[in-house]
Amino acid sequence: VMKPKERKARFEALAEYGCIICMRPAEIHHLIGHPYSSMGKKADDKNTIPLCVEHHRGGQGIHHMGMRVWEEVYDTQINLLNKTNKGLFI
């Protein structure tokens, strides 16, 4: 579990980085599905990627399309997390 200062720094860096798919301004997406979240519990703050509104909760978003379909179109969340972390030098 991240400390509040670490969480704030990560979320600011993610927002500044931009959507991992299209580079537009981003909001924070907590990875969903096993093993990241369960029983309505949100994933740990370190398991987050930057997604724009459209790719997060819009028509092309993971919360609209569903995780399996979205991952088939855009890549798996774990691959995007790894790409994000490399881009942030974490």
mmCIF file of N, CA and C in Angstrom:
data_model
loop_
_atom_site.group_PDB
_atom_site.id
_atom_site.type_symbol
_atom_site.label_atom_id
_atom_site.label_comp_id
_atom_site.label_asym_id
_atom_site.label_seq_id
_atom_site.Cartn_x
_atom_site.Cartn_y
_atom_site.Cartn_z
ATOM 1 N N VAL A 1 0.849 -1.190 0.000
ATOM 2 C CA VAL A 1 0.000 0.000 0.000
ATOM 3 C C VAL A 1 0.890 1.249 0.000
ATOM 4 N N MET A 2 0.549 2.161 -0.890
ATOM 5 C CA MET A 2 1.360 3.380 -1.022
ATOM 6 C C MET A 2 1.029 4.389 0.068
ATOM 7 N N LYS A 3 2.041 5.142 0.453
ATOM 8 C CA LYS A 3 1.845 6.238 1.391
ATOM 9 C C LYS A 3 1.188 7.392 0.627
ATOM 10 N N PRO A 4 0.456 8.264 1.331
ATOM 11 C CA PRO A 4 -0.230 9.367 0.652
ATOM 12 C C PRO A 4 0.685 10.208 -0.253
ATOM 13 N N LYS A 5 1.909 10.468 0.194
ATOM 14 C CA LYS A 5 2.846 11.258 -0.607
ATOM 15 C C LYS A 5 3.228 10.529 -1.905
ATOM 16 N N GLU A 6 3.460 9.214 -1.796
ATOM 17 C CA GLU A 6 3.809 8.395 -2.967
ATOM 18 C C GLU A 6 2.631 8.331 -3.943
ATOM 19 N N ARG A 7 1.438 8.165 -3.385
ATOM 20 C CA ARG A 7 0.218 8.099 -4.196
ATOM 21 C C ARG A 7 0.033 9.398 -4.972
ATOM 22 N N LYS A 8 0.159 10.521 -4.279
ATOM 23 C CA LYS A 8 -0.001 11.831 -4.912
ATOM 24 C C LYS A 8 1.024 12.019 -6.028
ATOM 25 N N ALA A 9 2.280 11.662 -5.764
ATOM 26 C CA ALA A 9 3.338 11.801 -6.773
ATOM 27 C C ALA A 9 3.050 10.908 -7.980
ATOM 28 N N ARG A 10 2.628 9.674 -7.744
ATOM 29 C CA ARG A 10 2.333 8.765 -8.862
ATOM 30 C C ARG A 10 1.162 9.298 -9.692
ATOM 31 N N PHE A 11 0.092 9.696 -9.028
ATOM 32 C CA PHE A 11 -1.087 10.158 -9.752
ATOM 33 C C PHE A 11 -0.790 11.433 -10.545
ATOM 34 N N GLU A 12 0.008 12.326 -9.989
ATOM 35 C CA GLU A 12 0.394 13.534 -10.726
ATOM 36 C C GLU A 12 1.236 13.169 -11.950
ATOM 37 N N ALA A 13 2.157 12.228 -11.777
ATOM 38 C CA ALA A 13 3.011 11.788 -12.895
ATOM 39 C C ALA A 13 2.165 11.115 -13.978
ATOM 40 N N LEU A 14 1.199 10.298 -13.573
ATOM 41 C CA LEU A 14 0.325 9.630 -14.542
ATOM 42 C C LEU A 14 -0.491 10.646 -15.331
ATOM 43 N N ALA A 15 -1.063 11.608 -14.634
ATOM 44 C CA ALA A 15 -1.872 12.625 -15.308
ATOM 45 C C ALA A 15 -1.024 13.434 -16.287
ATOM 46 N N GLU A 16 0.193 13.742 -15.885
ATOM 47 C CA GLU A 16 1.106 14.503 -16.735
ATOM 48 C C GLU A 16 1.552 13.689 -17.952
ATOM 49 N N TYR A 17 1.708 12.382 -17.767
ATOM 50 C CA TYR A 17 2.152 11.481 -18.835
ATOM 51 C C TYR A 17 1.144 11.463 -19.986
ATOM 52 N N GLY A 18 -0.137 11.459 -19.659
ATOM 53 C CA GLY A 18 -1.179 11.389 -20.679
ATOM 54 C C GLY A 18 -1.619 9.962 -20.917
ATOM 55 N N CYS A 19 -2.719 9.811 -21.612
ATOM 56 C CA CYS A 19 -3.316 8.503 -21.885
ATOM 57 C C CYS A 19 -2.289 7.569 -22.519
ATOM 58 N N ILE A 20 -2.144 6.389 -21.959
ATOM 59 C CA ILE A 20 -1.171 5.403 -22.443
ATOM 60 C C ILE A 20 -1.541 4.915 -23.851
ATOM 61 N N ILE A 21 -2.770 5.155 -24.272
ATOM 62 C CA ILE A 21 -3.206 4.722 -25.597
ATOM 63 C C ILE A 21 -3.092 5.845 -26.631
ATOM 64 N N CYS A 22 -3.558 7.050 -26.279
ATOM 65 C CA CYS A 22 -3.613 8.117 -27.287
ATOM 66 C C CYS A 22 -2.895 9.408 -26.881
ATOM 67 N N MET A 23 -2.350 9.445 -25.675
ATOM 68 C CA MET A 23 -1.591 10.580 -25.151
ATOM 69 C C MET A 23 -2.422 11.836 -24.843
ATOM 70 N N ARG A 24 -3.750 11.753 -24.922
ATOM 71 C CA ARG A 24 -4.586 12.896 -24.514
ATOM 72 C C ARG A 24 -4.526 13.033 -22.989
ATOM 73 N N PRO A 25 -5.002 14.163 -22.468
ATOM 74 C CA PRO A 25 -5.033 14.338 -21.003
ATOM 75 C C PRO A 25 -5.710 13.137 -20.343
ATOM 76 N N ALA A 26 -5.143 12.734 -19.212
ATOM 77 C CA ALA A 26 -5.563 11.465 -18.610
ATOM 78 C C ALA A 26 -6.122 11.611 -17.209
ATOM 79 N N GLU A 27 -6.920 10.610 -16.867
ATOM 80 C CA GLU A 27 -7.349 10.398 -15.495
ATOM 81 C C GLU A 27 -6.783 9.045 -15.072
ATOM 82 N N ILE A 28 -6.928 8.707 -13.824
ATOM 83 C CA ILE A 28 -6.292 7.517 -13.267
ATOM 84 C C ILE A 28 -7.230 6.312 -13.353
ATOM 85 N N HIS A 29 -6.732 5.225 -13.926
ATOM 86 C CA HIS A 29 -7.492 3.970 -13.987
ATOM 87 C C HIS A 29 -6.808 2.940 -13.099
ATOM 88 N N HIS A 30 -7.565 2.426 -12.127
ATOM 89 C CA HIS A 30 -7.086 1.310 -11.303
ATOM 90 C C HIS A 30 -7.386 0.028 -12.075
ATOM 91 N N LEU A 31 -6.375 -0.821 -12.264
ATOM 92 C CA LEU A 31 -6.560 -2.064 -13.001
ATOM 93 C C LEU A 31 -7.709 -2.863 -12.408
ATOM 94 N N ILE A 32 -8.457 -3.510 -13.290
ATOM 95 C CA ILE A 32 -9.608 -4.294 -12.847
ATOM 96 C C ILE A 32 -9.402 -5.757 -13.208
ATOM 97 N N GLY A 33 -10.151 -6.617 -12.538
ATOM 98 C CA GLY A 33 -10.076 -8.053 -12.791
ATOM 99 C C GLY A 33 -9.017 -8.714 -11.920
ATOM 100 N N HIS A 34 -9.045 -10.025 -11.952
ATOM 101 C CA HIS A 34 -8.077 -10.813 -11.176
ATOM 102 C C HIS A 34 -6.693 -10.624 -11.785
ATOM 103 N N PRO A 35 -5.653 -10.411 -11.060
ATOM 104 C CA PRO A 35 -5.506 -10.435 -9.603
ATOM 105 C C PRO A 35 -5.520 -9.039 -8.963
ATOM 106 N N TYR A 36 -5.987 -8.034 -9.683
ATOM 107 C CA TYR A 36 -5.873 -6.645 -9.211
ATOM 108 C C TYR A 36 -6.973 -6.202 -8.262
ATOM 109 N N SER A 37 -8.191 -6.599 -8.544
ATOM 110 C CA SER A 37 -9.298 -6.175 -7.692
ATOM 111 C C SER A 37 -10.263 -7.340 -7.532
ATOM 112 N N SER A 38 -10.957 -7.353 -6.419
ATOM 113 C CA SER A 38 -11.911 -8.432 -6.173
ATOM 114 C C SER A 38 -12.983 -7.971 -5.206
ATOM 115 N N MET A 39 -14.145 -8.558 -5.331
ATOM 116 C CA MET A 39 -15.261 -8.295 -4.418
ATOM 117 C C MET A 39 -15.487 -6.795 -4.212
ATOM 118 N N GLY A 40 -15.473 -6.036 -5.305
ATOM 119 C CA GLY A 40 -15.727 -4.611 -5.228
ATOM 120 C C GLY A 40 -14.589 -3.809 -4.634
ATOM 121 N N LYS A 41 -13.454 -4.462 -4.390
ATOM 122 C CA LYS A 41 -12.297 -3.781 -3.815
ATOM 123 C C LYS A 41 -11.431 -3.223 -4.942
ATOM 124 N N LYS A 42 -11.051 -1.965 -4.817
ATOM 125 C CA LYS A 42 -10.235 -1.302 -5.827
ATOM 126 C C LYS A 42 -8.797 -1.803 -5.777
ATOM 127 N N ALA A 43 -8.150 -1.857 -6.927
ATOM 128 C CA ALA A 43 -6.747 -2.268 -7.005
ATOM 129 C C ALA A 43 -5.867 -1.294 -6.232
ATOM 130 N N ASP A 44 -4.722 -1.785 -5.813
ATOM 131 C CA ASP A 44 -3.735 -0.954 -5.135
ATOM 132 C C ASP A 44 -3.357 0.222 -6.030
ATOM 133 N N ASP A 45 -3.031 1.353 -5.425
ATOM 134 C CA ASP A 45 -2.713 2.569 -6.182
ATOM 135 C C ASP A 45 -1.491 2.420 -7.087
ATOM 136 N N LYS A 46 -0.620 1.448 -6.834
ATOM 137 C CA LYS A 46 0.537 1.253 -7.722
ATOM 138 C C LYS A 46 0.114 0.538 -9.012
ATOM 139 N N ASN A 47 -1.049 -0.109 -8.997
ATOM 140 C CA ASN A 47 -1.582 -0.778 -10.181
ATOM 141 C C ASN A 47 -2.538 0.151 -10.920
ATOM 142 N N THR A 48 -1.981 1.247 -11.399
ATOM 143 C CA THR A 48 -2.762 2.273 -12.077
ATOM 144 C C THR A 48 -2.090 2.683 -13.381
ATOM 145 N N ILE A 49 -2.929 3.033 -14.359
ATOM 146 C CA ILE A 49 -2.434 3.526 -15.636
ATOM 147 C C ILE A 49 -3.212 4.791 -16.006
ATOM 148 N N PRO A 50 -2.604 5.645 -16.836
ATOM 149 C CA PRO A 50 -3.314 6.847 -17.267
ATOM 150 C C PRO A 50 -4.166 6.559 -18.504
ATOM 151 N N LEU A 51 -5.448 6.877 -18.413
ATOM 152 C CA LEU A 51 -6.353 6.745 -19.550
ATOM 153 C C LEU A 51 -7.153 8.032 -19.700
ATOM 154 N N CYS A 52 -7.363 8.461 -20.950
ATOM 155 C CA CYS A 52 -8.209 9.627 -21.188
ATOM 156 C C CYS A 52 -9.655 9.234 -20.886
ATOM 157 N N VAL A 53 -10.537 10.207 -20.836
ATOM 158 C CA VAL A 53 -11.945 9.934 -20.533
ATOM 159 C C VAL A 53 -12.513 8.909 -21.510
ATOM 160 N N GLU A 54 -12.207 9.045 -22.797
ATOM 161 C CA GLU A 54 -12.749 8.133 -23.813
ATOM 162 C C GLU A 54 -12.279 6.691 -23.602
ATOM 163 N N HIS A 55 -10.991 6.498 -23.315
ATOM 164 C CA HIS A 55 -10.470 5.144 -23.134
ATOM 165 C C HIS A 55 -10.707 4.593 -21.721
ATOM 166 N N HIS A 56 -11.155 5.440 -20.809
ATOM 167 C CA HIS A 56 -11.437 5.006 -19.441
ATOM 168 C C HIS A 56 -12.918 4.666 -19.270
ATOM 169 N N ARG A 57 -13.777 5.674 -19.481
ATOM 170 C CA ARG A 57 -15.197 5.451 -19.216
ATOM 171 C C ARG A 57 -16.111 5.898 -20.339
ATOM 172 N N GLY A 58 -15.510 6.270 -21.498
ATOM 173 C CA GLY A 58 -16.301 6.657 -22.665
ATOM 174 C C GLY A 58 -16.677 5.445 -23.501
ATOM 175 N N GLY A 59 -17.129 5.690 -24.720
ATOM 176 C CA GLY A 59 -17.565 4.632 -25.630
ATOM 177 C C GLY A 59 -16.487 3.614 -25.940
ATOM 178 N N GLN A 60 -15.213 4.040 -25.947
ATOM 179 C CA GLN A 60 -14.084 3.143 -26.184
ATOM 180 C C GLN A 60 -13.374 2.793 -24.872
ATOM 181 N N GLY A 61 -14.050 3.017 -23.766
ATOM 182 C CA GLY A 61 -13.459 2.831 -22.446
ATOM 183 C C GLY A 61 -13.586 1.421 -21.908
ATOM 184 N N ILE A 62 -12.655 1.099 -21.024
ATOM 185 C CA ILE A 62 -12.624 -0.230 -20.410
ATOM 186 C C ILE A 62 -13.874 -0.494 -19.577
ATOM 187 N N HIS A 63 -14.425 0.552 -18.959
ATOM 188 C CA HIS A 63 -15.619 0.363 -18.128
ATOM 189 C C HIS A 63 -16.883 0.273 -18.974
ATOM 190 N N HIS A 64 -16.804 0.708 -20.234
ATOM 191 C CA HIS A 64 -17.953 0.622 -21.151
ATOM 192 C C HIS A 64 -17.900 -0.671 -21.972
ATOM 193 N N MET A 65 -16.738 -0.960 -22.539
ATOM 194 C CA MET A 65 -16.578 -2.127 -23.415
ATOM 195 C C MET A 65 -16.457 -3.438 -22.641
ATOM 196 N N GLY A 66 -16.008 -3.348 -21.413
ATOM 197 C CA GLY A 66 -15.711 -4.546 -20.633
ATOM 198 C C GLY A 66 -14.238 -4.897 -20.788
ATOM 199 N N MET A 67 -13.671 -5.453 -19.757
ATOM 200 C CA MET A 67 -12.233 -5.695 -19.710
ATOM 201 C C MET A 67 -11.741 -6.600 -20.843
ATOM 202 N N ARG A 68 -12.407 -7.728 -21.071
ATOM 203 C CA ARG A 68 -11.907 -8.683 -22.081
ATOM 204 C C ARG A 68 -11.881 -8.071 -23.475
ATOM 205 N N VAL A 69 -12.969 -7.449 -23.876
ATOM 206 C CA VAL A 69 -13.042 -6.847 -25.215
ATOM 207 C C VAL A 69 -12.039 -5.706 -25.322
ATOM 208 N N TRP A 70 -11.990 -4.859 -24.302
ATOM 209 C CA TRP A 70 -11.068 -3.720 -24.313
ATOM 210 C C TRP A 70 -9.626 -4.187 -24.447
ATOM 211 N N GLU A 71 -9.241 -5.224 -23.695
ATOM 212 C CA GLU A 71 -7.875 -5.742 -23.764
ATOM 213 C C GLU A 71 -7.579 -6.355 -25.136
ATOM 214 N N GLU A 72 -8.569 -6.962 -25.778
ATOM 215 C CA GLU A 72 -8.365 -7.496 -27.132
ATOM 216 C C GLU A 72 -8.057 -6.373 -28.113
ATOM 217 N N VAL A 73 -8.682 -5.233 -27.914
ATOM 218 C CA VAL A 73 -8.501 -4.091 -28.818
ATOM 219 C C VAL A 73 -7.216 -3.329 -28.514
ATOM 220 N N TYR A 74 -6.939 -3.052 -27.243
ATOM 221 C CA TYR A 74 -5.862 -2.121 -26.880
ATOM 222 C C TYR A 74 -4.602 -2.749 -26.289
ATOM 223 N N ASP A 75 -4.649 -3.916 -25.745
ATOM 224 C CA ASP A 75 -3.539 -4.603 -25.084
ATOM 225 C C ASP A 75 -3.981 -4.915 -23.655
ATOM 226 N N THR A 76 -3.256 -5.803 -23.003
ATOM 227 C CA THR A 76 -3.621 -6.169 -21.643
ATOM 228 C C THR A 76 -3.236 -5.051 -20.678
ATOM 229 N N GLN A 77 -3.967 -4.986 -19.595
ATOM 230 C CA GLN A 77 -3.671 -3.976 -18.580
ATOM 231 C C GLN A 77 -2.265 -4.139 -18.024
ATOM 232 N N ILE A 78 -1.809 -5.383 -17.847
ATOM 233 C CA ILE A 78 -0.465 -5.603 -17.289
ATOM 234 C C ILE A 78 0.596 -5.094 -18.255
ATOM 235 N N ASN A 79 0.432 -5.322 -19.557
ATOM 236 C CA ASN A 79 1.388 -4.780 -20.533
ATOM 237 C C ASN A 79 1.385 -3.255 -20.508
ATOM 238 N N LEU A 80 0.196 -2.663 -20.411
ATOM 239 C CA LEU A 80 0.105 -1.203 -20.367
ATOM 240 C C LEU A 80 0.665 -0.652 -19.055
ATOM 241 N N LEU A 81 0.499 -1.392 -17.957
ATOM 242 C CA LEU A 81 1.097 -0.988 -16.679
ATOM 243 C C LEU A 81 2.618 -1.006 -16.791
ATOM 244 N N ASN A 82 3.165 -2.077 -17.360
ATOM 245 C CA ASN A 82 4.621 -2.168 -17.527
ATOM 246 C C ASN A 82 5.140 -1.044 -18.425
ATOM 247 N N LYS A 83 4.436 -0.763 -19.510
ATOM 248 C CA LYS A 83 4.812 0.327 -20.423
ATOM 249 C C LYS A 83 4.754 1.681 -19.695
ATOM 250 N N THR A 84 3.705 1.868 -18.904
ATOM 251 C CA THR A 84 3.550 3.099 -18.132
ATOM 252 C C THR A 84 4.707 3.269 -17.154
ATOM 253 N N ASN A 85 4.997 2.210 -16.398
ATOM 254 C CA ASN A 85 6.056 2.294 -15.394
ATOM 255 C C ASN A 85 7.413 2.556 -16.032
ATOM 256 N N LYS A 86 7.669 1.975 -17.192
ATOM 257 C CA LYS A 86 8.931 2.255 -17.907
ATOM 258 C C LYS A 86 8.973 3.702 -18.343
ATOM 259 N N GLY A 87 7.842 4.223 -18.818
ATOM 260 C CA GLY A 87 7.762 5.615 -19.254
ATOM 261 C C GLY A 87 7.929 6.603 -18.108
ATOM 262 N N LEU A 88 7.498 6.187 -16.922
ATOM 263 C CA LEU A 88 7.619 7.037 -15.740
ATOM 264 C C LEU A 88 8.939 6.810 -15.021
ATOM 265 N N PHE A 89 9.711 5.830 -15.492
ATOM 266 C CA PHE A 89 10.983 5.454 -14.868
ATOM 267 C C PHE A 89 10.811 5.006 -13.424
ATOM 268 N N ILE A 90 9.751 4.216 -13.202
ATOM 269 C CA ILE A 90 9.461 3.697 -11.852
ATOM 270 C C ILE A 90 10.002 2.283 -11.740
#
